[in-house]
Amino acid sequence: MIGITSEMTAVGWGDRVREAAVLSASYPRALQQAGCVPIVLAPWPWPAARLMASLDGLVLADTLAARRPGLAPPSGPAPPSGPAEPADQARDAAERSLVRAAIEAGLPVLAIGRGLHILNLAWGGTEPPADQGRSEAPARELRLSPDSALGQLFGLSVTVPAADLTGPALGRLARGLTAVAWADDQAVEAVELDGHPFAIGMRWHPGESDRVKLLERFLAAAAGRGAGRPGRAEPAADAGQAESAGQAQAAPKAKAGTAST
């Protein structure tokens, strides 16, 4: 079971408008197709440590508007005047708590777009400058560290369309996070957590083929974490083996009874 974060927004039902937890279907669908059970987490103050005991991994999803609250919209830098959109403090607090608990529990963590900023802030990094906008280039060539998990998956570089890059570059990087992807202007585009089996934050949404590779690695880490958890049920395939073993143990007793008659 993989927890994936969502956001609160107003949604219309008929002639009524209600608050709802919403999430783009792309990543839950990809997880479901890979054989997982995605658990959508509303941005509430969860008992994070207890929740992580029931999960095998955590995905920090991007915002639907492809922007972090209070920062520049996808179409370009923030307007020169007017008040900034207030940060979603409830969601920030909930997701920071969740990602800290997931890392402490050893769960694999994948942080996309807005999730990259949450991962950095949760580990002690800082917000980016308020006047830092997005690149207006149609695409960016990103350089990847060959020693990183992302470099091993995607190669030494990846071209990312502007529409798949969300939010501004990071602020000061948290201690314990290592930069593993950079743009031409040296802005950090992805990080990995030192000493953790799988904790990756990336600013861009990978394309379909790269997403498959990334989710395969993420799910392999989740499967390894789940298999060693106390109280986790054995796979159904093992039931037949257990039945055969029981019959094998019963067979010698039958022979012994026959020999004694």
PDB file of C-alpha atoms in Angstrom, residues 123-249:
ATOM      1  CA  TRP A 123      14.783  18.138   6.439  1.00  0.00           C
ATOM      2  CA  GLY A 124      15.862  21.691   7.310  1.00  0.00           C
ATOM      3  CA  GLY A 125      16.226  23.479   3.978  1.00  0.00           C
ATOM      4  CA  THR A 126      14.858  26.932   3.218  1.00  0.00           C
ATOM      5  CA  GLU A 127      12.219  28.459   0.969  1.00  0.00           C
ATOM      6  CA  PRO A 128      13.455  29.838  -2.381  1.00  0.00           C
ATOM      7  CA  PRO A 129      13.592  33.610  -2.936  1.00  0.00           C
ATOM      8  CA  ALA A 130      10.105  35.037  -3.455  1.00  0.00           C
ATOM      9  CA  ASP A 131      11.053  36.700  -6.758  1.00  0.00           C
ATOM     10  CA  GLN A 132      12.456  33.556  -8.336  1.00  0.00           C
ATOM     11  CA  GLY A 133      10.346  32.512 -11.318  1.00  0.00           C
ATOM     12  CA  ARG A 134      10.419  29.649 -13.789  1.00  0.00           C
ATOM     13  CA  SER A 135      12.440  29.434 -16.927  1.00  0.00           C
ATOM     14  CA  GLU A 136      10.535  30.422 -20.062  1.00  0.00           C
ATOM     15  CA  ALA A 137      12.631  28.121 -22.289  1.00  0.00           C
ATOM     16  CA  PRO A 138      10.562  25.474 -24.146  1.00  0.00           C
ATOM     17  CA  ALA A 139      12.733  22.712 -22.653  1.00  0.00           C
ATOM     18  CA  ARG A 140      15.711  22.311 -20.340  1.00  0.00           C
ATOM     19  CA  GLU A 141      18.607  19.900 -20.551  1.00  0.00           C
ATOM     20  CA  LEU A 142      19.338  18.554 -17.080  1.00  0.00           C
ATOM     21  CA  ARG A 143      22.644  17.002 -16.075  1.00  0.00           C
ATOM     22  CA  LEU A 144      22.438  13.976 -13.752  1.00  0.00           C
ATOM     23  CA  SER A 145      25.042  12.623 -11.357  1.00  0.00           C
ATOM     24  CA  PRO A 146      26.280   9.251 -12.653  1.00  0.00           C
ATOM     25  CA  ASP A 147      26.530   7.925  -9.081  1.00  0.00           C
ATOM     26  CA  SER A 148      22.918   8.749  -8.232  1.00  0.00           C
ATOM     27  CA  ALA A 149      19.873   6.507  -8.470  1.00  0.00           C
ATOM     28  CA  LEU A 150      18.358   8.897 -11.030  1.00  0.00           C
ATOM     29  CA  GLY A 151      21.561   8.859 -13.083  1.00  0.00           C
ATOM     30  CA  GLN A 152      21.561   5.073 -13.118  1.00  0.00           C
ATOM     31  CA  LEU A 153      17.927   5.063 -14.243  1.00  0.00           C
ATOM     32  CA  PHE A 154      17.896   7.879 -16.803  1.00  0.00           C
ATOM     33  CA  GLY A 155      21.529   8.281 -17.881  1.00  0.00           C
ATOM     34  CA  LEU A 156      23.803  11.319 -17.676  1.00  0.00           C
ATOM     35  CA  SER A 157      21.231  13.816 -18.952  1.00  0.00           C
ATOM     36  CA  VAL A 158      17.531  14.227 -19.585  1.00  0.00           C
ATOM     37  CA  THR A 159      15.593  16.789 -21.625  1.00  0.00           C
ATOM     38  CA  VAL A 160      12.562  18.094 -19.783  1.00  0.00           C
ATOM     39  CA  PRO A 161       9.770  20.118 -21.451  1.00  0.00           C
ATOM     40  CA  ALA A 162       9.023  23.399 -19.691  1.00  0.00           C
ATOM     41  CA  ALA A 163       5.496  22.195 -18.922  1.00  0.00           C
ATOM     42  CA  ASP A 164       6.935  19.331 -16.851  1.00  0.00           C
ATOM     43  CA  LEU A 165       9.066  21.613 -14.661  1.00  0.00           C
ATOM     44  CA  THR A 166       7.053  22.928 -11.722  1.00  0.00           C
ATOM     45  CA  GLY A 167       7.848  25.722  -9.313  1.00  0.00           C
ATOM     46  CA  PRO A 168      11.086  27.632  -8.847  1.00  0.00           C
ATOM     47  CA  ALA A 169      14.472  26.189  -7.983  1.00  0.00           C
ATOM     48  CA  LEU A 170      15.179  25.164  -4.395  1.00  0.00           C
ATOM     49  CA  GLY A 171      16.345  27.429  -1.622  1.00  0.00           C
ATOM     50  CA  ARG A 172      19.245  26.375   0.592  1.00  0.00           C
ATOM     51  CA  LEU A 173      19.574  22.610   0.455  1.00  0.00           C
ATOM     52  CA  ALA A 174      18.972  20.726   3.697  1.00  0.00           C
ATOM     53  CA  ARG A 175      21.858  18.922   5.342  1.00  0.00           C
ATOM     54  CA  GLY A 176      21.718  15.248   4.401  1.00  0.00           C
ATOM     55  CA  LEU A 177      20.225  15.894   0.953  1.00  0.00           C
ATOM     56  CA  THR A 178      22.590  15.589  -2.002  1.00  0.00           C
ATOM     57  CA  ALA A 179      21.964  17.399  -5.280  1.00  0.00           C
ATOM     58  CA  VAL A 180      21.906  14.889  -8.150  1.00  0.00           C
ATOM     59  CA  ALA A 181      20.489  16.909 -11.092  1.00  0.00           C
ATOM     60  CA  TRP A 182      21.259  20.415 -12.336  1.00  0.00           C
ATOM     61  CA  ALA A 183      20.125  22.761 -15.080  1.00  0.00           C
ATOM     62  CA  ASP A 184      22.509  24.849 -17.185  1.00  0.00           C
ATOM     63  CA  ASP A 185      22.264  27.676 -14.641  1.00  0.00           C
ATOM     64  CA  GLN A 186      23.366  25.202 -11.899  1.00  0.00           C
ATOM     65  CA  ALA A 187      19.924  25.270 -10.269  1.00  0.00           C
ATOM     66  CA  VAL A 188      19.316  22.030  -8.371  1.00  0.00           C
ATOM     67  CA  GLU A 189      16.555  20.001 -10.036  1.00  0.00           C
ATOM     68  CA  ALA A 190      16.668  16.767  -7.992  1.00  0.00           C
ATOM     69  CA  VAL A 191      17.993  15.519  -4.669  1.00  0.00           C
ATOM     70  CA  GLU A 192      18.528  12.204  -2.897  1.00  0.00           C
ATOM     71  CA  LEU A 193      18.716  11.575   0.850  1.00  0.00           C
ATOM     72  CA  ASP A 194      22.079  10.278   2.021  1.00  0.00           C
ATOM     73  CA  GLY A 195      22.066   6.817   3.560  1.00  0.00           C
ATOM     74  CA  HIS A 196      18.433   6.069   2.712  1.00  0.00           C
ATOM     75  CA  PRO A 197      17.462   3.130   0.452  1.00  0.00           C
ATOM     76  CA  PHE A 198      15.157   5.298  -1.670  1.00  0.00           C
ATOM     77  CA  ALA A 199      14.302   8.928  -0.958  1.00  0.00           C
ATOM     78  CA  ILE A 200      14.254  11.043  -4.126  1.00  0.00           C
ATOM     79  CA  GLY A 201      12.882  14.509  -4.780  1.00  0.00           C
ATOM     80  CA  MET A 202      12.681  15.861  -8.313  1.00  0.00           C
ATOM     81  CA  ARG A 203      11.360  19.103  -9.716  1.00  0.00           C
ATOM     82  CA  TRP A 204      10.076  17.654 -12.977  1.00  0.00           C
ATOM     83  CA  HIS A 205       7.426  15.139 -13.943  1.00  0.00           C
ATOM     84  CA  PRO A 206       9.204  12.306 -15.798  1.00  0.00           C
ATOM     85  CA  GLY A 207       7.883  11.187 -19.160  1.00  0.00           C
ATOM     86  CA  GLU A 208       6.068   7.883 -19.504  1.00  0.00           C
ATOM     87  CA  SER A 209       9.094   5.653 -20.163  1.00  0.00           C
ATOM     88  CA  ASP A 210      11.175   7.305 -17.425  1.00  0.00           C
ATOM     89  CA  ARG A 211       8.198   7.156 -15.046  1.00  0.00           C
ATOM     90  CA  VAL A 212       7.979   3.391 -15.538  1.00  0.00           C
ATOM     91  CA  LYS A 213      11.660   3.002 -14.650  1.00  0.00           C
ATOM     92  CA  LEU A 214      11.321   5.263 -11.635  1.00  0.00           C
ATOM     93  CA  LEU A 215       8.218   3.528 -10.289  1.00  0.00           C
ATOM     94  CA  GLU A 216       9.791   0.110 -10.800  1.00  0.00           C
ATOM     95  CA  ARG A 217      12.723   1.131  -8.594  1.00  0.00           C
ATOM     96  CA  PHE A 218      10.394   2.758  -6.061  1.00  0.00           C
ATOM     97  CA  LEU A 219       8.132  -0.308  -5.902  1.00  0.00           C
ATOM     98  CA  ALA A 220      11.106  -2.656  -5.547  1.00  0.00           C
ATOM     99  CA  ALA A 221      12.163  -0.662  -2.486  1.00  0.00           C
ATOM    100  CA  ALA A 222       8.589  -0.719  -1.171  1.00  0.00           C
ATOM    101  CA  ALA A 223       8.307  -4.482  -1.681  1.00  0.00           C
ATOM    102  CA  GLY A 224      11.547  -5.052   0.218  1.00  0.00           C
ATOM    103  CA  ARG A 225      10.356  -2.839   3.050  1.00  0.00           C
ATOM    104  CA  GLY A 226       6.954  -4.542   3.228  1.00  0.00           C
ATOM    105  CA  ALA A 227       8.310  -8.102   3.096  1.00  0.00           C
ATOM    106  CA  GLY A 228      10.318  -7.632   6.276  1.00  0.00           C
ATOM    107  CA  ARG A 229       7.578  -5.983   8.298  1.00  0.00           C
ATOM    108  CA  PRO A 230       6.365  -7.964  11.328  1.00  0.00           C
ATOM    109  CA  GLY A 231       2.818  -9.234  11.000  1.00  0.00           C
ATOM    110  CA  ARG A 232       2.678  -8.865   7.199  1.00  0.00           C
ATOM    111  CA  ALA A 233       0.786 -11.754   5.652  1.00  0.00           C
ATOM    112  CA  GLU A 234       2.678 -14.104   3.357  1.00  0.00           C
ATOM    113  CA  PRO A 235       1.838 -14.012  -0.365  1.00  0.00           C
ATOM    114  CA  ALA A 236      -1.096 -16.135  -1.479  1.00  0.00           C
ATOM    115  CA  ALA A 237       1.215 -18.236  -3.658  1.00  0.00           C
ATOM    116  CA  ASP A 238       2.826 -19.626  -0.519  1.00  0.00           C
ATOM    117  CA  ALA A 239      -0.454 -21.163   0.632  1.00  0.00           C
ATOM    118  CA  GLY A 240      -0.134 -24.065  -1.792  1.00  0.00           C
ATOM    119  CA  GLN A 241       3.414 -24.705  -0.655  1.00  0.00           C
ATOM    120  CA  ALA A 242       2.293 -24.742   2.961  1.00  0.00           C
ATOM    121  CA  GLU A 243      -0.492 -27.228   2.139  1.00  0.00           C
ATOM    122  CA  SER A 244       1.941 -29.481   0.296  1.00  0.00           C
ATOM    123  CA  ALA A 245       4.329 -29.343   3.248  1.00  0.00           C
ATOM    124  CA  GLY A 246       1.517 -30.368   5.590  1.00  0.00           C
ATOM    125  CA  GLN A 247       0.633 -33.329   3.385  1.00  0.00           C
ATOM    126  CA  ALA A 248       4.289 -34.337   3.228  1.00  0.00           C
ATOM    127  CA  GLN A 249       4.459 -34.351   7.021  1.00  0.00           C
TER     128      GLN A 249
END
